[in-house]
mmCIF file of C-alpha atoms in Angstrom:
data_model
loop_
_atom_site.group_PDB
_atom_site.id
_atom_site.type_symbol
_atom_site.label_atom_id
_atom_site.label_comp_id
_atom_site.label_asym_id
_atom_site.label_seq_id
_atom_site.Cartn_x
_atom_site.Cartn_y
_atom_site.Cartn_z
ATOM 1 C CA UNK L 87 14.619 -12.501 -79.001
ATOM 2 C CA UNK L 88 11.484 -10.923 -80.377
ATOM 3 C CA UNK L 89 10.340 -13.630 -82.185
ATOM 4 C CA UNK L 90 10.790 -15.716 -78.584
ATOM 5 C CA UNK L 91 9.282 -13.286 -76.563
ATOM 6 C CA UNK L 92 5.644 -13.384 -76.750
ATOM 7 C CA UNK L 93 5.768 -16.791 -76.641
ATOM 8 C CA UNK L 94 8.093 -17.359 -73.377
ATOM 9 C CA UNK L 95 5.176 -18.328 -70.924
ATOM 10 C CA UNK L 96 3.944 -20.993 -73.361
ATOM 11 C CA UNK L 97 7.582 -22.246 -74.312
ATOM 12 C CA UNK L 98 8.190 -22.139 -70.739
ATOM 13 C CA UNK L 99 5.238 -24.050 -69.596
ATOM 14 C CA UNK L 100 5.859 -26.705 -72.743
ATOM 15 C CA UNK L 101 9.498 -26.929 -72.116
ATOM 16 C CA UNK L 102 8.983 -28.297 -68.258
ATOM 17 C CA UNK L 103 6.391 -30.820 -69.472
ATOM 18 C CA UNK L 104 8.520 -32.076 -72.310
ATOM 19 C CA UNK L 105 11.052 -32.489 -69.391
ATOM 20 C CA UNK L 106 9.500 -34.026 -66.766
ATOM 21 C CA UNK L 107 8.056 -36.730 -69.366
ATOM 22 C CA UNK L 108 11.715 -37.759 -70.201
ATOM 23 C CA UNK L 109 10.207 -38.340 -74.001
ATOM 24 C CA UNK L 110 12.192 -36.358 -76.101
ATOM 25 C CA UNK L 111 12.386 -38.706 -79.695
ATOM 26 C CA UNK L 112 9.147 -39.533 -81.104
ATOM 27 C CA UNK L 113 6.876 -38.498 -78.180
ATOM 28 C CA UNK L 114 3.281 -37.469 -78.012
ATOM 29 C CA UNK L 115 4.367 -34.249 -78.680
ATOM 30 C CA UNK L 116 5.961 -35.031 -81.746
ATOM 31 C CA UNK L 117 3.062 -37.149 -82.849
ATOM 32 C CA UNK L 118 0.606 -34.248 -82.259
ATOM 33 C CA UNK L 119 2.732 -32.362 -84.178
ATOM 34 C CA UNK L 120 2.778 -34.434 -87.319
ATOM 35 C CA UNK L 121 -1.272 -34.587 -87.280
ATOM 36 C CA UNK L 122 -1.426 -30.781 -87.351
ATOM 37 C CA UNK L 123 1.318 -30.386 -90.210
ATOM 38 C CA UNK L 124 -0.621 -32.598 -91.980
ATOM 39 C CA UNK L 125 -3.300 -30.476 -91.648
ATOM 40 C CA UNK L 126 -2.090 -27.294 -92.013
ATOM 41 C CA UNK L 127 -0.631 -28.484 -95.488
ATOM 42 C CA UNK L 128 -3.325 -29.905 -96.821
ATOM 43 C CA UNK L 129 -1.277 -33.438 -96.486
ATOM 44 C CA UNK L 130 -2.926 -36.928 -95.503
ATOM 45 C CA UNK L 131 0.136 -37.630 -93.643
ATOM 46 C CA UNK L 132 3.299 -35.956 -92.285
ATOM 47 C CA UNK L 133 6.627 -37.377 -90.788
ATOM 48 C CA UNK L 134 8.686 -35.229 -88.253
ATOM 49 C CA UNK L 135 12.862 -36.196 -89.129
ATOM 50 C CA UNK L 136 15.991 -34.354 -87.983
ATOM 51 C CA UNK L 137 16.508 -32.153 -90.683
ATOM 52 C CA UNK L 138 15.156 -30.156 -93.651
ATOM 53 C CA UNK L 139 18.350 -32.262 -95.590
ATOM 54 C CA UNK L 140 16.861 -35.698 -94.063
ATOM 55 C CA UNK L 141 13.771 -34.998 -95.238
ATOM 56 C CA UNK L 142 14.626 -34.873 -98.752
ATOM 57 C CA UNK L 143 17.493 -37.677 -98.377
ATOM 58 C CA UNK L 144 14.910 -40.084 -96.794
ATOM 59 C CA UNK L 145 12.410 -39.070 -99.274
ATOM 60 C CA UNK L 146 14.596 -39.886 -102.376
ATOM 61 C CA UNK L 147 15.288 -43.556 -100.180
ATOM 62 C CA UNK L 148 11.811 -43.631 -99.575
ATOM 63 C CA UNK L 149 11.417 -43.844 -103.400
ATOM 64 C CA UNK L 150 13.861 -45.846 -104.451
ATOM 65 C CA UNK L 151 16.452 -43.176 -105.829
ATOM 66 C CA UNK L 152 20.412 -44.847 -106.920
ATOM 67 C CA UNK L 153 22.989 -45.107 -109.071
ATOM 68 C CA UNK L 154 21.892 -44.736 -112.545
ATOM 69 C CA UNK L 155 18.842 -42.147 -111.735
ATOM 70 C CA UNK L 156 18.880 -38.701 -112.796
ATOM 71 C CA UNK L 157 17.007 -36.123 -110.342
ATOM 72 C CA UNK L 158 16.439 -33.101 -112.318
ATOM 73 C CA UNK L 159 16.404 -30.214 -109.828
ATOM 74 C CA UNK L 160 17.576 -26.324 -109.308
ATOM 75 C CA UNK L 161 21.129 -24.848 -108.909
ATOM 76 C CA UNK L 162 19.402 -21.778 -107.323
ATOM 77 C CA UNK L 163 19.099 -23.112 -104.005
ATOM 78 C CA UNK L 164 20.602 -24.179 -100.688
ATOM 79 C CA UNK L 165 23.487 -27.404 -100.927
ATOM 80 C CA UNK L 166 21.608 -29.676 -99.905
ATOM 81 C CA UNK L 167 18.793 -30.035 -102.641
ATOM 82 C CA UNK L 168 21.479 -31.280 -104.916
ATOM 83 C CA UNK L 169 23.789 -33.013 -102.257
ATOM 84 C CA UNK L 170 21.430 -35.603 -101.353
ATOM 85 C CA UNK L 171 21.012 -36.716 -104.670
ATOM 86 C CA UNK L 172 24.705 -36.920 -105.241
ATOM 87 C CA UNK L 173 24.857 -39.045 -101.844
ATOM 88 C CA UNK L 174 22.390 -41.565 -102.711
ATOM 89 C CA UNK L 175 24.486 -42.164 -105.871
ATOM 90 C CA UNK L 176 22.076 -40.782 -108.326
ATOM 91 C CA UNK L 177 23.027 -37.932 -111.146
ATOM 92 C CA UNK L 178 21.699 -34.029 -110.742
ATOM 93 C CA UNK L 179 20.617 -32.741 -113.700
ATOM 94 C CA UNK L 180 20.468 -28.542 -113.271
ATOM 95 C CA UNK L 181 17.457 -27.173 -115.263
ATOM 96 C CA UNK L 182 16.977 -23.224 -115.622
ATOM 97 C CA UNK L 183 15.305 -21.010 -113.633
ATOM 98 C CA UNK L 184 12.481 -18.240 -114.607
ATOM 99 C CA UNK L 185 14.117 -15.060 -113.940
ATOM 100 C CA UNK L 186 10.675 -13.361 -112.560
ATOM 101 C CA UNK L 187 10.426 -16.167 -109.699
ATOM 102 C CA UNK L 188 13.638 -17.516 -109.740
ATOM 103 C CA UNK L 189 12.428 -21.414 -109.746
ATOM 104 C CA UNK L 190 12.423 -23.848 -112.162
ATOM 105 C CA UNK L 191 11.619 -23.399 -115.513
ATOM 106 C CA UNK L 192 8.916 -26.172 -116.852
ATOM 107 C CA UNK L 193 10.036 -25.434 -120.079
ATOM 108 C CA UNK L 194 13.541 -26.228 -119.320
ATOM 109 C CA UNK L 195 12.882 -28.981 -117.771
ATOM 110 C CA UNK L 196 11.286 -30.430 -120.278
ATOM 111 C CA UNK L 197 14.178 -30.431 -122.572
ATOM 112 C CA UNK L 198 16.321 -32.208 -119.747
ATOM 113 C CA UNK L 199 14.257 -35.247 -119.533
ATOM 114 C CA UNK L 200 15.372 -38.733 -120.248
ATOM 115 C CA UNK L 201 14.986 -42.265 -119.971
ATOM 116 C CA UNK L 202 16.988 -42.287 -116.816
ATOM 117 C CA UNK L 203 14.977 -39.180 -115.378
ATOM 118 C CA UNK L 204 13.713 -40.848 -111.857
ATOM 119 C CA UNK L 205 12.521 -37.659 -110.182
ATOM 120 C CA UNK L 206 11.774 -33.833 -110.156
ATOM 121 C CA UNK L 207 12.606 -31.407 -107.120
ATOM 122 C CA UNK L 208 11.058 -28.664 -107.539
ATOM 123 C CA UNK L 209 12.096 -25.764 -105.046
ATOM 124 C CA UNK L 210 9.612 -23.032 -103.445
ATOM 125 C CA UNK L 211 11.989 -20.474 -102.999
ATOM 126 C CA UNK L 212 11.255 -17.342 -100.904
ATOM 127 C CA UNK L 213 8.096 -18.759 -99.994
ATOM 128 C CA UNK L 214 6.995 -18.863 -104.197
ATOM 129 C CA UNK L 215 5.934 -21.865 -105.028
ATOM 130 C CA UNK L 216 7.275 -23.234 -108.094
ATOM 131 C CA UNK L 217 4.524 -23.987 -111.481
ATOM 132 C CA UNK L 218 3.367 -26.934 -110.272
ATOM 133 C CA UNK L 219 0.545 -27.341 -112.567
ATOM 134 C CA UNK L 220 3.422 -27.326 -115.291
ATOM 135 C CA UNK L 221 5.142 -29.375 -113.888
ATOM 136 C CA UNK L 222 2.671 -32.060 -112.792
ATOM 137 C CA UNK L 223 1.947 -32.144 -116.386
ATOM 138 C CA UNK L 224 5.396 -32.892 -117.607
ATOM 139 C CA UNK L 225 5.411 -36.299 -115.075
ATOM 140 C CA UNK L 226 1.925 -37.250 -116.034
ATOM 141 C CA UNK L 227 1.516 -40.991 -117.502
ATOM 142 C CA UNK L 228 5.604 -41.215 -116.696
ATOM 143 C CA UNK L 229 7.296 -43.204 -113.608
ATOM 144 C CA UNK L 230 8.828 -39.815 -112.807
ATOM 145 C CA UNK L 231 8.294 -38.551 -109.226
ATOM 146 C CA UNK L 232 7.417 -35.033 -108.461
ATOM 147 C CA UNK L 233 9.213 -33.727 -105.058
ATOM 148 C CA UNK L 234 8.868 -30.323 -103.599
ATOM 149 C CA UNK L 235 11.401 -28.760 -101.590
ATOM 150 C CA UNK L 236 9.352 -26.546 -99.215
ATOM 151 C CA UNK L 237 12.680 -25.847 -96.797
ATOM 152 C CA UNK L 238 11.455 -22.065 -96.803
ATOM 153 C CA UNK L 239 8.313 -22.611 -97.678
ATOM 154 C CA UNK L 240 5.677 -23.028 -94.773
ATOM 155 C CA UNK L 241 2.503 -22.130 -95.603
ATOM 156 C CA UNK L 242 2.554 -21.197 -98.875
ATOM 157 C CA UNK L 243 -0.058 -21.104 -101.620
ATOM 158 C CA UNK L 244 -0.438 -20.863 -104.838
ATOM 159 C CA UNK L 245 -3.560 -18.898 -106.799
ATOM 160 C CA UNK L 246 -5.980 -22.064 -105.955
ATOM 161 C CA UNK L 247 -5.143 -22.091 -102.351
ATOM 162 C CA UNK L 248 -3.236 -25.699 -102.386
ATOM 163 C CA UNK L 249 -0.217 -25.022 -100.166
ATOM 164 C CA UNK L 250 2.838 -26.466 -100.716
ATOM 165 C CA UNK L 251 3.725 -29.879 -99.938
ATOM 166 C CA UNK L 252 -0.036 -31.039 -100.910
ATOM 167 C CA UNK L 253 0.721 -31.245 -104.417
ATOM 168 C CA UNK L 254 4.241 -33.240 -105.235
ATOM 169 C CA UNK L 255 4.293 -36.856 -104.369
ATOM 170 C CA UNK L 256 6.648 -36.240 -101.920
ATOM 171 C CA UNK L 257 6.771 -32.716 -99.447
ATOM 172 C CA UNK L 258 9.696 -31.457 -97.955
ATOM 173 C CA UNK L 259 9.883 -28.688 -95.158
ATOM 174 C CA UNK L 260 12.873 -27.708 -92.945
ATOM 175 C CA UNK L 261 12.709 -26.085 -88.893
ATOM 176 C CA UNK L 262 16.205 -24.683 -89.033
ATOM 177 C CA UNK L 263 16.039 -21.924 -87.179
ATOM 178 C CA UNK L 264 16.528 -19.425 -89.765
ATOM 179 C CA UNK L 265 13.366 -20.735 -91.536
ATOM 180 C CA UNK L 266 9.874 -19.112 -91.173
ATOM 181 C CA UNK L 267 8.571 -22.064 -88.990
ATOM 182 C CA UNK L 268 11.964 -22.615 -86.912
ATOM 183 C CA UNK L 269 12.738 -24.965 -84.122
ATOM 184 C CA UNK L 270 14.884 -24.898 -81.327
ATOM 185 C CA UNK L 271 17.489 -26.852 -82.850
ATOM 186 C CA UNK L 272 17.380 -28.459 -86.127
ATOM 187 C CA UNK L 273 14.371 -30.752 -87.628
ATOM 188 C CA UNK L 274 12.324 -31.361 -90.385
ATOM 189 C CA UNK L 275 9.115 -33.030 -91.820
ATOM 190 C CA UNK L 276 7.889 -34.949 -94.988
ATOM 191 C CA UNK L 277 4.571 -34.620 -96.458
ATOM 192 C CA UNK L 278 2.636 -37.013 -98.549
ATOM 193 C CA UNK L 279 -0.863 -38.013 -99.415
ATOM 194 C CA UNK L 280 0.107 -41.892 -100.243
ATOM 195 C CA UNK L 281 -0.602 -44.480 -97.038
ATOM 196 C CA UNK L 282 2.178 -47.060 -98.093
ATOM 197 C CA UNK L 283 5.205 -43.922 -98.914
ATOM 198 C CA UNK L 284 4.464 -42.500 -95.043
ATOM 199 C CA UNK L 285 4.979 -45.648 -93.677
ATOM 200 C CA UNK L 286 7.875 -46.774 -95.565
ATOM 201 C CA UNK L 287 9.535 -42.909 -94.585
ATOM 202 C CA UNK L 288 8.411 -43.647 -90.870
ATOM 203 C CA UNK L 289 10.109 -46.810 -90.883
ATOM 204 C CA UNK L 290 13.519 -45.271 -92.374
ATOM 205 C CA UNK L 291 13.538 -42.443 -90.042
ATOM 206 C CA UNK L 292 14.578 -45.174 -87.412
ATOM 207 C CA UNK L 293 17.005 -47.463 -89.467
ATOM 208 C CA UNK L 294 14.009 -49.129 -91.484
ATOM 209 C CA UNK L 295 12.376 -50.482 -87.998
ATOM 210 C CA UNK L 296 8.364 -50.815 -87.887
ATOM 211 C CA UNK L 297 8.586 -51.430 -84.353
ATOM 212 C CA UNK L 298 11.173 -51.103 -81.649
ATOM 213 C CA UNK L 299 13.449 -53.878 -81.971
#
């Protein structure tokens, strides 16, 4: 109720236009949105979805991820980081975490790295963002993808002032309510600075459609 309070008027005032427009998937509101996410992480493009979990399930579809991959990833985190991974038919592989930030350990990664190795998801926890520099080093001159799972995450930055979500191929940010940026509801958004990954996670937000029917 406090969090809600200040901004009741505005809410209010949003609320009855959102209503009387009738547009409530993939309105204008939705689209200005997406241009200001973008912006406020540093991002070239952003895609609003329906969940923090569909926005790393749809990012892992967006880039290919199946049977046969491994996705090297946390155990220190929230279900779904893994559980998409699992549902898409690829493998989790559970690196260590650093004990004084409790996210992934580069170093540990490292040794869990393999020919089948597709992707990395790298978890901000508790608004820390994991050693991307590390990291980004680890993928460099390999077909291995760099994801960031942002879910709790908004806003954060690391010594450079890059904010998370700028700096993984893929970004991945959940509105749960519970989350520092919450929604009323559920939702979610992907991140990316690559023109031809945005449009193919547009299109699979809506069952792989460019345009309506």
């Amino acid at each position: 109720h406090r969090i809600h309070a200040p901004l009741t008027d505005e809410l209010t005032r949003v609320w009855n236009d959102l209503l009387a427009s009738n547009r409530f998937i993939q309105g204008p509101e939705v689209k200005a949105f997406e241009e200001e996410f973008a912006t406020y992480c540093q991002s070239s493009f952003a895609i609003g979805v329906s969940s923090g979990t569909d926005a790393l399930l749809v990012a892992l579809m967006a880039l290919g991820v199946g049977p046969g991959d491994e996705i090297i990833t946390t155990p220190f985190t929230f279900f779904a980081t893994a559980g998409v991974i699992e549902r898409l038919g690829a493998t989790p592989v559970f690196a260590d975490i650093e004990p004084e930030s409790f996210n992934l350990d580069p170093d540990d990664v490292a040794k869990k790295i393999t020919s089948k190795t597709r992707a990395i998801v790298a978890v901000h926890l508790f608004g820390q963002m994991a050693n991307m520099d590390r990291l980004k080093e680890l993928v460099k001159g390999k077909e291995i993808h760099l994801i960031e799972d942002a879910a709790q995450s908004v806003g954060a930055e690391n010594d450079r002032g890059q904010r998370a979500g700028s700096l993984g191929t893929v970004g991945c940010f959940s509105f749960f309510p519970a989350k520092n940026l919450g929604c009323f509801g559920d939702g979610g958004a992907v991140t990316t600075q690559d023109e031809d990954l945005a449009h193919r996670i547009s299109a699979l937000r809506v069952h792989g459609a460019v345009k309506k029917y």
